[in-house]
Every structure is written in structure tokens, then in C-alpha cells.
Amino acid sequence: MKMFGIAAVAAMALFLAALAFTLSFDALRALAIEIGVQPGRAWMAPVAIDVAQAAATAGYVIFRISGAYAYARMYCMALAIVTVALSVVGNAYHAWQMAGRNLARVAAGEDLGFVPQTPWIAAVIAAIFPLLWLALFHLFTMLLQVVLDERALRRNATSEGRHASLDVDTITSSVAATADAETNAQEDESASTAVAPSVHPVVVSPERDVDDLWSVASGKEPPVATVQDAATCDGISVAAATEPNESVREVTRSGYPQTQEGLLTFLNDSNFHETVKIVASMLITEPGLKQIDVAQRIQVDKSTVSRRWRLFVAAAETEGFLVPPLPTTELGEVNHELQRV
């Protein structure tokens, strides 16, 4: 339905362009003759202006569809505005002159068969048609941008769906492999403890209390009197073992703090290209910002923004940044669910 609307607007724009060309042809040709151009060649002046206007319009549409070459798009738009302005000035000036001459003829007693308007009214009316063409062309480009944005969203959704499927398979396999490894490690530890319980000291971890460790090591219920004795293994106290390692959580491998400022400092210290730094800084400082919004701000495709962001995320995760302060990607919710499983 939207494509039909765009086609209809394009047809109306072309029709209006033909009308504007026809109406302004005589005025611009007459002005060319008045500045000394031979009458046989005076037609070239209006044709040159309208051809330049058509070329600028076509170029702008082509560059707009491609989604790149911002400078070329701006140049084409500027050229279209300038050619329309030339047509407006030429038509208005010719209408001003003709209105003045008609008023002089009426004042001399000549019957023109119509009542001539004042020069400024005639100039305004003559300028309407080229301006209508420019307004309708701008409407066409806005409708075209809506369709291009919707296509980009569908394309990105399809691409992200494929990536999500691959990520699900990869993470599921990794989780299964990790679970198998942990199971084998627990079985080996149980077997070693059953054969020589005195060789391997019991290590207290935050996830297991003293009673559980005593039961695993000795196979008996822990006596009340010996719980205090079990609080130390090889000189390591239970309190020290159960305290979380805050230094590991608060800084990365190179010492960057796990904060937004630390993440920005890591970005500034990195050797990424300036385009990657621009995308990463926008998504870091505005965690709620969507990648499609970033793409629209910097006038690139959303896939380009996603690719640049993935480059930075890979480097940040290698450095040791966690989530947060590292913002989640648009597939982050799926990954977190799988990690919890």
C-alpha cells in the first residue's frame, strides 16, 4: 500500500514538473531574448535550467536509496533548490515586467480584454508553480525514507534472528560441555576423597558451609565440638575463603574500573577506528539507545552500526568488562537466560 502511495506521489510530482516547465518556458525564453540571446537559441535557457533540475532530482533519489554518500545527497539537494530558485526568480521577474507594461497600456487607453494585476501580485502568482514542484518533491523523498527504514528494520530483524539461532546453539553446547566437565570433576573428587580423605584437605567455599564439607570428607555427621576445628585448612581461615574477591569484580585485567567511566577510558585508549569509537561511545553513554537510532543519527545502515559495536564488545569482554557496565546487546536477554540455565 505504501509503495502504491509513493508511486502515486512520484507520478503527481512528474506531472507538476511538466506543468511548471511549460508555464515557465515562455517567461525564461523571453528573458533570454531580452539579455541579447538570439531568438532561435533562446529556448536553450529554460531547457538547461529544467534539465539540471531533473538531473539533480534523480541523483538525490539514487543516493538516498543507497543509504550512503551523504555529501553527494546534499549536493544534489542543493542543486535542485538552486535550479528551482532560478526558475522562481525568472518567472517572477518576467511577470513583474509584464504587469507593469500592461498597466501602462491600460493607462494609455488600450483595451486588453482583461484587468491587469499589480506587479507584485503577478510576481507571486508566477512563483507558485516552481515552488509547488519543490514541495511535492520533498514529500516524495519523505515517503521514500519511510519505506527504506521499514525495509532496513525487516532486514536487520531477519539477520538478527539468524544470529540468535546460532548463538543459542553455541551457548547451549557450551553449557552442556561445562556441565559434563563439572560432573566428571565432582566424581573424581568424590573418588579421591573416599580412598584417601586425609591427603586432600577440605577447602571451604562460599557456596558450601562447614557441615556440608565435613559430611563429604568423612561421611559422618559433624560433631559440634569439631566444627570450630574445621574452620581452618592448611592455614586458610573459613572467613578468608568465604569472602568474595572484590578486586576481581571491580577492575579488569589492565586495571580499568567496572564503571561507565572505566569503559570510556578503555575505549579512548584502544586502537579502534574513529567510526567504531563514535558508535561505541554513543551506546555506552546512552545504554537505552537502539542501534537503529544510532544508524539514523550518523546516516549509515543499522548492520554497519551492529558490526562496529560487536568489534568493541569482543575487545571489552576480552579485557574483562562485565555486563554492566558493558551495555547489553539487543540479543542480551536470550544469552542471559541461557547462562542462567
GROMACS .gro file of C-alpha atoms in nm:
model
  341
    1MET     CA    1   0.000   0.000   0.000
    2LYS     CA    2   0.282   0.238   0.085
    3MET     CA    3   0.460   0.159  -0.239
    4PHE     CA    4   0.141   0.246  -0.426
    5GLY     CA    5   0.126   0.578  -0.241
    6ILE     CA    6   0.488   0.655  -0.326
    7ALA     CA    7   0.427   0.570  -0.692
    8ALA     CA    8   0.123   0.800  -0.695
    9VAL     CA    9   0.317   1.087  -0.539
   10ALA     CA   10   0.600   1.033  -0.788
   11ALA     CA   11   0.355   1.045  -1.080
   12MET     CA   12   0.199   1.366  -0.947
   13ALA     CA   13   0.545   1.520  -0.900
   14LEU     CA   14   0.639   1.441  -1.259
   15PHE     CA   15   0.309   1.582  -1.386
   16LEU     CA   16   0.358   1.901  -1.187
   17ALA     CA   17   0.714   1.929  -1.314
   18ALA     CA   18   0.584   1.914  -1.671
   19LEU     CA   19   0.329   2.187  -1.597
   20ALA     CA   20   0.589   2.410  -1.432
   21PHE     CA   21   0.825   2.364  -1.725
   22THR     CA   22   0.552   2.454  -1.974
   23LEU     CA   23   0.443   2.763  -1.782
   24SER     CA   24   0.794   2.894  -1.723
   25PHE     CA   25   0.927   2.815  -2.072
   26ASP     CA   26   0.790   3.128  -2.237
   27ALA     CA   27   0.893   3.354  -1.948
   28LEU     CA   28   1.253   3.229  -1.936
   29ARG     CA   29   1.280   3.231  -2.316
   30ALA     CA   30   1.160   3.593  -2.328
   31LEU     CA   31   1.414   3.692  -2.063
   32ALA     CA   32   1.690   3.524  -2.262
   33ILE     CA   33   1.595   3.726  -2.568
   34GLU     CA   34   1.591   4.047  -2.363
   35ILE     CA   35   1.951   3.992  -2.247
   36GLY     CA   36   2.070   3.951  -2.606
   37VAL     CA   37   2.038   3.579  -2.683
   38GLN     CA   38   1.938   3.508  -3.044
   39PRO     CA   39   1.567   3.419  -3.068
   40GLY     CA   40   1.648   3.091  -3.239
   41ARG     CA   41   1.858   2.982  -2.945
   42ALA     CA   42   1.661   3.139  -2.659
   43TRP     CA   43   1.481   2.808  -2.593
   44MET     CA   44   1.806   2.662  -2.459
   45ALA     CA   45   1.789   2.876  -2.143
   46PRO     CA   46   1.469   2.725  -1.991
   47VAL     CA   47   1.564   2.377  -2.113
   48ALA     CA   48   1.907   2.398  -1.946
   49ILE     CA   49   1.755   2.501  -1.613
   50ASP     CA   50   1.489   2.227  -1.618
   51VAL     CA   51   1.732   1.954  -1.729
   52ALA     CA   52   1.969   2.046  -1.446
   53GLN     CA   53   1.676   2.034  -1.206
   54ALA     CA   54   1.570   1.689  -1.330
   55ALA     CA   55   1.927   1.554  -1.306
   56ALA     CA   56   1.968   1.684  -0.950
   57THR     CA   57   1.635   1.528  -0.850
   58ALA     CA   58   1.724   1.187  -0.998
   59GLY     CA   59   2.068   1.193  -0.837
   60TYR     CA   60   1.925   1.274  -0.498
   61VAL     CA   61   1.678   0.984  -0.514
   62ILE     CA   62   1.952   0.740  -0.620
   63PHE     CA   63   2.188   0.841  -0.342
   64ARG     CA   64   1.904   0.837  -0.089
   65ILE     CA   65   1.815   0.479  -0.178
   66SER     CA   66   2.178   0.368  -0.149
   67GLY     CA   67   2.193   0.498   0.211
   68ALA     CA   68   2.547   0.630   0.165
   69TYR     CA   69   2.733   0.924   0.011
   70ALA     CA   70   2.587   1.191   0.237
   71TYR     CA   71   2.788   1.466   0.065
   72ALA     CA   72   2.654   1.364  -0.277
   73ARG     CA   73   2.297   1.372  -0.144
   74MET     CA   74   2.346   1.720  -0.003
   75TYR     CA   75   2.498   1.840  -0.330
   76CYS     CA   76   2.206   1.707  -0.534
   77MET     CA   77   1.956   1.864  -0.296
   78ALA     CA   78   2.139   2.199  -0.313
   79LEU     CA   79   2.149   2.184  -0.694
   80ALA     CA   80   1.775   2.110  -0.710
   81ILE     CA   81   1.699   2.404  -0.480
   82VAL     CA   82   1.920   2.639  -0.681
   83THR     CA   83   1.760   2.544  -1.014
   84VAL     CA   84   1.411   2.587  -0.868
   85ALA     CA   85   1.518   2.925  -0.729
   86LEU     CA   86   1.639   3.030  -1.076
   87SER     CA   87   1.304   2.931  -1.223
   88VAL     CA   88   1.119   3.118  -0.947
   89VAL     CA   89   1.323   3.436  -0.995
   90GLY     CA   90   1.293   3.423  -1.374
   91ASN     CA   91   0.918   3.370  -1.371
   92ALA     CA   92   0.858   3.634  -1.102
   93TYR     CA   93   1.072   3.897  -1.276
   94HIS     CA   94   0.907   3.835  -1.613
   95ALA     CA   95   0.559   3.857  -1.456
   96TRP     CA   96   0.656   4.181  -1.279
   97GLN     CA   97   0.768   4.335  -1.610
   98MET     CA   98   0.458   4.220  -1.800
   99ALA     CA   99   0.224   4.351  -1.531
  100GLY     CA  100   0.393   4.692  -1.542
  101ARG     CA  101   0.366   4.706  -1.920
  102ASN     CA  102   0.001   4.603  -1.913
  103LEU     CA  103  -0.080   4.874  -1.660
  104ALA     CA  104   0.094   5.129  -1.883
  105ARG     CA  105  -0.106   5.014  -2.185
  106VAL     CA  106  -0.434   5.038  -1.993
  107ALA     CA  107  -0.334   5.385  -1.873
  108ALA     CA  108  -0.276   5.483  -2.237
  109GLY     CA  109  -0.636   5.388  -2.317
  110GLU     CA  110  -0.576   5.044  -2.471
  111ASP     CA  111  -0.834   4.774  -2.407
  112LEU     CA  112  -0.654   4.450  -2.319
  113GLY     CA  113  -0.969   4.242  -2.265
  114PHE     CA  114  -0.875   4.177  -1.900
  115VAL     CA  115  -0.788   4.374  -1.590
  116PRO     CA  116  -0.411   4.359  -1.529
  117GLN     CA  117  -0.285   4.291  -1.178
  118THR     CA  118  -0.028   4.492  -0.991
  119PRO     CA  119   0.334   4.380  -1.050
  120TRP     CA  120   0.393   4.224  -0.706
  121ILE     CA  121   0.076   4.010  -0.726
  122ALA     CA  122   0.174   3.891  -1.072
  123ALA     CA  123   0.524   3.801  -0.946
  124VAL     CA  124   0.388   3.599  -0.652
  125ILE     CA  125   0.148   3.403  -0.873
  126ALA     CA  126   0.422   3.326  -1.126
  127ALA     CA  127   0.647   3.187  -0.849
  128ILE     CA  128   0.385   2.946  -0.714
  129PHE     CA  129   0.429   2.668  -0.971
  130PRO     CA  130   0.806   2.604  -0.931
  131LEU     CA  131   0.766   2.615  -0.553
  132LEU     CA  132   0.485   2.360  -0.569
  133TRP     CA  133   0.715   2.127  -0.759
  134LEU     CA  134   0.984   2.160  -0.490
  135ALA     CA  135   0.734   2.095  -0.210
  136LEU     CA  136   0.593   1.787  -0.381
  137PHE     CA  137   0.942   1.651  -0.445
  138HIS     CA  138   1.026   1.689  -0.076
  139LEU     CA  139   0.709   1.498   0.015
  140PHE     CA  140   0.815   1.219  -0.219
  141THR     CA  141   1.157   1.188  -0.053
  142MET     CA  142   0.999   1.170   0.295
  143LEU     CA  143   0.769   0.886   0.187
  144LEU     CA  144   1.065   0.711   0.028
  145GLN     CA  145   1.261   0.733   0.353
  146VAL     CA  146   0.976   0.567   0.544
  147VAL     CA  147   0.982   0.267   0.310
  148LEU     CA  148   1.363   0.244   0.326
  149ASP     CA  149   1.358   0.246   0.707
  150GLU     CA  150   1.096  -0.030   0.720
  151ARG     CA  151   1.296  -0.245   0.480
  152ALA     CA  152   1.610  -0.194   0.687
  153LEU     CA  153   1.426  -0.297   1.004
  154ARG     CA  154   1.293  -0.615   0.841
  155ARG     CA  155   1.635  -0.699   0.701
  156ASN     CA  156   1.804  -0.644   1.035
  157ALA     CA  157   1.538  -0.847   1.218
  158THR     CA  158   1.595  -1.138   0.981
  159SER     CA  159   1.971  -1.114   1.019
  160GLU     CA  160   1.950  -1.092   1.398
  161GLY     CA  161   1.716  -1.391   1.402
  162ARG     CA  162   1.978  -1.598   1.222
  163HIS     CA  163   2.249  -1.478   1.459
  164ALA     CA  164   2.026  -1.554   1.758
  165SER     CA  165   1.974  -1.910   1.637
  166LEU     CA  166   2.348  -1.958   1.600
  167ASP     CA  167   2.413  -1.805   1.943
  168VAL     CA  168   2.154  -2.032   2.105
  169ASP     CA  169   2.314  -2.344   1.956
  170THR     CA  170   2.666  -2.232   2.052
  171ILE     CA  171   2.578  -2.133   2.409
  172THR     CA  172   2.370  -2.448   2.463
  173SER     CA  173   2.661  -2.665   2.352
  174SER     CA  174   2.899  -2.470   2.576
  175VAL     CA  175   2.667  -2.502   2.877
  176ALA     CA  176   2.628  -2.876   2.819
  177ALA     CA  177   3.004  -2.925   2.788
  178THR     CA  178   3.068  -2.723   3.105
  179ALA     CA  179   2.807  -2.924   3.295
  180ASP     CA  180   2.967  -3.253   3.184
  181ALA     CA  181   3.310  -3.132   3.288
  182GLU     CA  182   3.186  -3.024   3.630
  183THR     CA  183   3.011  -3.359   3.680
  184ASN     CA  184   3.329  -3.553   3.592
  185ALA     CA  185   3.535  -3.330   3.822
  186GLN     CA  186   3.294  -3.389   4.111
  187GLU     CA  187   3.302  -3.766   4.054
  188ASP     CA  188   3.683  -3.766   4.051
  189GLU     CA  189   3.693  -3.556   4.368
  190SER     CA  190   3.447  -3.790   4.544
  191ALA     CA  191   3.651  -4.094   4.446
  192SER     CA  192   3.976  -3.939   4.565
  193THR     CA  193   3.819  -3.837   4.896
  194ALA     CA  194   3.681  -4.187   4.957
  195VAL     CA  195   4.023  -4.352   4.903
  196ALA     CA  196   4.243  -4.106   5.094
  197PRO     CA  197   4.044  -3.848   5.281
  198SER     CA  198   4.348  -3.721   5.473
  199VAL     CA  199   4.556  -3.644   5.164
  200HIS     CA  200   4.327  -3.378   5.020
  201PRO     CA  201   4.233  -3.104   5.270
  202VAL     CA  202   3.882  -2.980   5.275
  203VAL     CA  203   3.853  -2.633   5.116
  204VAL     CA  204   3.568  -2.415   5.228
  205SER     CA  205   3.390  -2.222   4.951
  206PRO     CA  206   3.115  -1.959   4.969
  207GLU     CA  207   2.862  -2.198   4.826
  208ARG     CA  208   2.912  -2.476   5.088
  209ASP     CA  209   2.907  -2.445   5.465
  210VAL     CA  210   3.125  -2.630   5.713
  211ASP     CA  211   2.868  -2.902   5.784
  212ASP     CA  212   2.840  -2.998   5.418
  213LEU     CA  213   3.217  -3.016   5.378
  214TRP     CA  214   3.252  -3.233   5.689
  215SER     CA  215   2.987  -3.470   5.558
  216VAL     CA  216   3.156  -3.501   5.219
  217ALA     CA  217   3.502  -3.555   5.366
  218SER     CA  218   3.417  -3.801   5.642
  219GLY     CA  219   3.080  -3.944   5.552
  220LYS     CA  220   2.957  -3.866   5.904
  221GLU     CA  221   2.752  -3.602   6.076
  222PRO     CA  222   2.981  -3.325   6.203
  223PRO     CA  223   3.026  -3.318   6.582
  224VAL     CA  224   2.951  -2.990   6.747
  225ALA     CA  225   3.289  -2.970   6.915
  226THR     CA  226   3.489  -3.010   6.590
  227VAL     CA  227   3.309  -2.753   6.376
  228GLN     CA  228   3.545  -2.482   6.504
  229ASP     CA  229   3.845  -2.701   6.425
  230ALA     CA  230   3.724  -2.748   6.068
  231ALA     CA  231   3.727  -2.373   6.020
  232THR     CA  232   4.095  -2.381   5.926
  233CYS     CA  233   4.259  -2.590   5.650
  234ASP     CA  234   4.631  -2.552   5.579
  235GLY     CA  235   4.634  -2.212   5.748
  236ILE     CA  236   4.345  -2.067   5.547
  237SER     CA  237   4.056  -1.944   5.757
  238VAL     CA  238   3.694  -2.001   5.662
  239ALA     CA  239   3.621  -1.628   5.680
  240ALA     CA  240   3.901  -1.553   5.434
  241ALA     CA  241   3.785  -1.827   5.199
  242THR     CA  242   3.424  -1.718   5.204
  243GLU     CA  243   3.493  -1.351   5.138
  244PRO     CA  244   3.432  -1.266   4.769
  245ASN     CA  245   3.727  -1.137   4.572
  246GLU     CA  246   3.609  -0.782   4.524
  247SER     CA  247   3.926  -0.677   4.339
  248VAL     CA  248   3.848  -0.921   4.059
  249ARG     CA  249   3.495  -0.789   4.027
  250GLU     CA  250   3.579  -0.418   4.047
  251VAL     CA  251   3.862  -0.394   3.790
  252THR     CA  252   3.954  -0.556   3.458
  253ARG     CA  253   4.275  -0.729   3.358
  254SER     CA  254   4.452  -0.400   3.287
  255GLY     CA  255   4.308  -0.225   3.591
  256TYR     CA  256   4.013  -0.043   3.434
  257PRO     CA  257   3.728   0.005   3.685
  258GLN     CA  258   3.400  -0.172   3.616
  259THR     CA  259   3.220   0.159   3.562
  260GLN     CA  260   3.095   0.360   3.268
  261GLU     CA  261   3.394   0.593   3.305
  262GLY     CA  262   3.631   0.296   3.302
  263LEU     CA  263   3.466   0.162   2.988
  264LEU     CA  264   3.500   0.501   2.816
  265THR     CA  265   3.865   0.521   2.923
  266PHE     CA  266   3.927   0.177   2.775
  267LEU     CA  267   3.759   0.294   2.453
  268ASN     CA  268   3.977   0.606   2.433
  269ASP     CA  269   4.294   0.402   2.499
  270SER     CA  270   4.207   0.146   2.229
  271ASN     CA  271   4.330   0.148   1.871
  272PHE     CA  272   3.986   0.122   1.714
  273HIS     CA  273   3.897   0.328   1.408
  274GLU     CA  274   3.723   0.657   1.479
  275THR     CA  275   3.395   0.523   1.335
  276VAL     CA  276   3.395   0.236   1.586
  277LYS     CA  277   3.469   0.476   1.871
  278ILE     CA  278   3.178   0.703   1.772
  279VAL     CA  279   2.928   0.414   1.773
  280ALA     CA  280   3.064   0.266   2.097
  281SER     CA  281   3.066   0.599   2.283
  282MET     CA  282   2.703   0.666   2.186
  283LEU     CA  283   2.586   0.323   2.306
  284ILE     CA  284   2.794   0.343   2.627
  285THR     CA  285   2.677   0.689   2.732
  286GLU     CA  286   2.315   0.611   2.637
  287PRO     CA  287   2.258   0.243   2.729
  288GLY     CA  288   1.890   0.263   2.632
  289LEU     CA  289   1.969   0.378   2.279
  290LYS     CA  290   1.877   0.137   1.998
  291GLN     CA  291   2.121   0.056   1.721
  292ILE     CA  292   1.869   0.169   1.459
  293ASP     CA  293   1.861   0.510   1.633
  294VAL     CA  294   2.240   0.533   1.613
  295ALA     CA  295   2.225   0.439   1.244
  296GLN     CA  296   1.978   0.718   1.175
  297ARG     CA  297   2.187   0.972   1.367
  298ILE     CA  298   2.510   0.904   1.178
  299GLN     CA  299   2.337   0.824   0.845
  300VAL     CA  300   2.460   0.464   0.798
  301ASP     CA  301   2.295   0.123   0.778
  302LYS     CA  302   2.196  -0.048   1.100
  303SER     CA  303   2.408  -0.352   1.005
  304THR     CA  304   2.714  -0.124   0.994
  305VAL     CA  305   2.640   0.001   1.348
  306SER     CA  306   2.592  -0.359   1.469
  307ARG     CA  307   2.923  -0.469   1.315
  308ARG     CA  308   3.117  -0.182   1.472
  309TRP     CA  309   2.956  -0.245   1.812
  310ARG     CA  310   3.038  -0.618   1.803
  311LEU     CA  311   3.405  -0.534   1.742
  312PHE     CA  312   3.418  -0.321   2.054
  313VAL     CA  313   3.217  -0.567   2.268
  314ALA     CA  314   3.455  -0.850   2.179
  315ALA     CA  315   3.756  -0.643   2.286
  316ALA     CA  316   3.584  -0.523   2.607
  317GLU     CA  317   3.487  -0.878   2.708
  318THR     CA  318   3.845  -0.994   2.644
  319GLU     CA  319   3.965  -0.714   2.870
  320GLY     CA  320   3.728  -0.842   3.139
  321PHE     CA  321   3.442  -0.598   3.139
  322LEU     CA  322   3.115  -0.743   3.267
  323VAL     CA  323   2.750  -0.659   3.200
  324PRO     CA  324   2.703  -0.393   3.337
  325PRO     CA  325   2.883  -0.156   3.285
  326LEU     CA  326   2.915  -0.300   2.934
  327PRO     CA  327   2.566  -0.241   2.784
  328THR     CA  328   2.377  -0.547   2.671
  329THR     CA  329   2.324  -0.609   2.302
  330GLU     CA  330   1.980  -0.650   2.154
  331LEU     CA  331   2.017  -1.028   2.195
  332GLY     CA  332   2.144  -0.997   2.552
  333GLU     CA  333   1.826  -1.121   2.715
  334VAL     CA  334   1.846  -1.455   2.534
  335ASN     CA  335   2.211  -1.501   2.627
  336HIS     CA  336   2.147  -1.425   2.996
  337GLU     CA  337   1.863  -1.678   3.010
  338LEU     CA  338   2.085  -1.948   2.863
  339GLN     CA  339   2.370  -1.864   3.100
  340ARG     CA  340   2.137  -1.897   3.398
  341VAL     CA  341   2.026  -2.238   3.270
   0.00000   0.00000   0.00000
